[in-house]
Amino acid sequence: MTKLDRLARSVSDAHDIAKELTDAMGRLLFTILAMTAEFEADLTRLLRTREGMKIAKAKGRLRGKAPKLSAKQEAHLVALHKAGEHTSAELAELFGVARSTVYRAIERATASVPGTAC
């Protein structure tokens, strides 16, 4: 059996084909079928991607984005911040990261030591 999504690449392409073949009622039905096929193709693609990610995660291959700073660099950054000699912007420039990375590193360091505030 041939799938409808193999007939055209998009709804507008299917609509152009339908104009040549059918009357108004037929075009309406054809458009609805084309939209359904396009939706099904997108849904299938999404499900396959999620399935692939689950398999990769189970095999230990899905690690996510690598951290910008090593643990040693992050500890050094936090120590410099605690010393109070540098602003967050200066630390970001010094370590070649965004200020948000500096803020997260400081937040992680304070969260790991209960009762500590920076």
mmCIF file of C-alpha atoms in Angstrom:
data_model
loop_
_atom_site.group_PDB
_atom_site.id
_atom_site.type_symbol
_atom_site.label_atom_id
_atom_site.label_comp_id
_atom_site.label_asym_id
_atom_site.label_seq_id
_atom_site.Cartn_x
_atom_site.Cartn_y
_atom_site.Cartn_z
ATOM 1 C CA MET A 1 0.000 0.000 0.000
ATOM 2 C CA THR A 2 1.314 3.446 -0.917
ATOM 3 C CA LYS A 3 1.320 6.104 1.759
ATOM 4 C CA LEU A 4 -0.234 9.477 1.038
ATOM 5 C CA ASP A 5 2.798 11.322 2.410
ATOM 6 C CA ARG A 6 4.807 9.916 -0.519
ATOM 7 C CA LEU A 7 2.546 11.713 -3.004
ATOM 8 C CA ALA A 8 3.626 15.252 -2.132
ATOM 9 C CA ARG A 9 6.272 16.984 -0.027
ATOM 10 C CA SER A 10 3.885 19.384 1.696
ATOM 11 C CA VAL A 11 0.246 20.321 1.985
ATOM 12 C CA SER A 12 0.643 23.108 -0.567
ATOM 13 C CA ASP A 13 2.282 20.694 -3.014
ATOM 14 C CA ALA A 14 -0.547 18.201 -2.475
ATOM 15 C CA HIS A 15 -3.052 21.034 -2.920
ATOM 16 C CA ASP A 16 -1.525 21.920 -6.285
ATOM 17 C CA ILE A 17 -1.814 18.299 -7.379
ATOM 18 C CA ALA A 18 -5.424 18.150 -6.155
ATOM 19 C CA LYS A 19 -6.337 21.290 -8.160
ATOM 20 C CA GLU A 20 -5.415 19.485 -11.328
ATOM 21 C CA LEU A 21 -7.336 16.322 -10.440
ATOM 22 C CA THR A 22 -10.547 17.104 -8.572
ATOM 23 C CA ASP A 23 -13.529 19.344 -7.914
ATOM 24 C CA ALA A 24 -13.995 21.563 -4.807
ATOM 25 C CA MET A 25 -15.247 18.793 -2.497
ATOM 26 C CA GLY A 26 -12.477 16.461 -3.612
ATOM 27 C CA ARG A 27 -9.855 19.186 -2.998
ATOM 28 C CA LEU A 28 -11.207 19.679 0.543
ATOM 29 C CA LEU A 29 -10.967 15.972 1.305
ATOM 30 C CA PHE A 30 -7.551 15.776 -0.333
ATOM 31 C CA THR A 31 -6.299 18.738 1.749
ATOM 32 C CA ILE A 32 -7.503 17.120 4.969
ATOM 33 C CA LEU A 33 -5.795 13.862 4.038
ATOM 34 C CA ALA A 34 -2.588 15.711 3.137
ATOM 35 C CA MET A 35 -2.587 17.590 6.461
ATOM 36 C CA THR A 36 -3.099 14.322 8.329
ATOM 37 C CA ALA A 37 -0.236 12.678 6.433
ATOM 38 C CA GLU A 38 2.084 15.628 7.115
ATOM 39 C CA PHE A 39 1.190 15.574 10.818
ATOM 40 C CA GLU A 40 1.757 11.810 10.952
ATOM 41 C CA ALA A 41 5.189 12.198 9.319
ATOM 42 C CA ASP A 42 6.212 14.863 11.846
ATOM 43 C CA LEU A 43 4.934 12.771 14.746
ATOM 44 C CA THR A 44 6.771 9.693 13.478
ATOM 45 C CA ARG A 45 10.000 11.684 13.181
ATOM 46 C CA LEU A 46 9.595 12.974 16.735
ATOM 47 C CA LEU A 47 8.910 9.508 18.139
ATOM 48 C CA ARG A 48 11.903 8.021 16.331
ATOM 49 C CA THR A 49 14.153 10.761 17.700
ATOM 50 C CA ARG A 50 12.941 10.170 21.261
ATOM 51 C CA GLU A 51 13.374 6.422 20.874
ATOM 52 C CA GLY A 52 16.929 6.918 19.603
ATOM 53 C CA MET A 53 17.732 9.184 22.540
ATOM 54 C CA LYS A 54 16.408 6.579 25.015
ATOM 55 C CA ILE A 55 18.573 3.890 23.415
ATOM 56 C CA ALA A 56 21.645 6.149 23.476
ATOM 57 C CA LYS A 57 20.996 7.031 27.123
ATOM 58 C CA ALA A 58 20.625 3.350 28.051
ATOM 59 C CA LYS A 59 23.962 2.619 26.366
ATOM 60 C CA GLY A 60 25.596 5.561 28.157
ATOM 61 C CA ARG A 61 26.221 7.523 24.965
ATOM 62 C CA LEU A 62 23.897 10.443 25.682
ATOM 63 C CA ARG A 63 25.952 12.767 27.831
ATOM 64 C CA GLY A 64 24.686 16.230 27.031
ATOM 65 C CA LYS A 65 26.753 19.348 26.632
ATOM 66 C CA ALA A 66 30.283 19.302 28.053
ATOM 67 C CA PRO A 67 30.907 21.764 30.915
ATOM 68 C CA LYS A 68 32.838 24.928 30.049
ATOM 69 C CA LEU A 69 34.949 24.730 33.203
ATOM 70 C CA SER A 70 36.688 21.730 34.744
ATOM 71 C CA ALA A 71 36.118 21.045 38.450
ATOM 72 C CA LYS A 72 39.530 22.548 39.214
ATOM 73 C CA GLN A 73 38.785 25.712 37.200
ATOM 74 C CA GLU A 74 35.383 26.064 38.851
ATOM 75 C CA ALA A 75 36.926 25.737 42.320
ATOM 76 C CA HIS A 76 39.511 28.395 41.398
ATOM 77 C CA LEU A 77 36.773 30.701 40.100
ATOM 78 C CA VAL A 78 34.776 30.307 43.323
ATOM 79 C CA ALA A 79 37.883 30.958 45.428
ATOM 80 C CA LEU A 80 38.618 34.154 43.485
ATOM 81 C CA HIS A 81 35.013 35.258 43.929
ATOM 82 C CA LYS A 82 35.097 34.596 47.677
ATOM 83 C CA ALA A 83 38.286 36.647 47.948
ATOM 84 C CA GLY A 84 36.217 39.563 46.629
ATOM 85 C CA GLU A 85 38.945 40.964 44.384
ATOM 86 C CA HIS A 86 37.094 40.422 41.087
ATOM 87 C CA THR A 87 33.626 41.196 39.796
ATOM 88 C CA SER A 88 31.549 38.543 38.062
ATOM 89 C CA ALA A 89 32.224 40.197 34.710
ATOM 90 C CA GLU A 90 35.988 40.124 35.350
ATOM 91 C CA LEU A 91 35.847 36.463 36.327
ATOM 92 C CA ALA A 92 33.856 35.669 33.200
ATOM 93 C CA GLU A 93 36.452 37.383 31.027
ATOM 94 C CA LEU A 94 39.347 35.786 32.917
ATOM 95 C CA PHE A 95 37.962 32.265 32.458
ATOM 96 C CA GLY A 96 36.534 32.866 28.965
ATOM 97 C CA VAL A 97 32.941 32.099 29.903
ATOM 98 C CA ALA A 98 29.644 33.969 30.135
ATOM 99 C CA ARG A 99 28.619 35.690 33.359
ATOM 100 C CA SER A 100 25.763 33.224 33.704
ATOM 101 C CA THR A 101 28.361 30.421 33.907
ATOM 102 C CA VAL A 102 30.101 32.311 36.727
ATOM 103 C CA TYR A 103 26.804 32.757 38.563
ATOM 104 C CA ARG A 104 25.942 29.054 38.227
ATOM 105 C CA ALA A 105 29.380 27.995 39.484
ATOM 106 C CA ILE A 106 29.022 30.239 42.533
ATOM 107 C CA GLU A 107 25.483 29.004 43.117
ATOM 108 C CA ARG A 108 26.601 25.352 42.940
ATOM 109 C CA ALA A 109 29.421 26.047 45.393
ATOM 110 C CA THR A 110 27.077 27.730 47.880
ATOM 111 C CA ALA A 111 24.440 25.025 47.498
ATOM 112 C CA SER A 112 26.991 22.298 48.256
ATOM 113 C CA VAL A 113 27.972 23.982 51.568
ATOM 114 C CA PRO A 114 24.835 24.461 53.714
ATOM 115 C CA GLY A 115 24.570 27.782 55.565
ATOM 116 C CA THR A 116 27.053 29.536 53.296
ATOM 117 C CA ALA A 117 26.177 32.743 51.446
ATOM 118 C CA CYS A 118 28.297 34.587 48.907
#
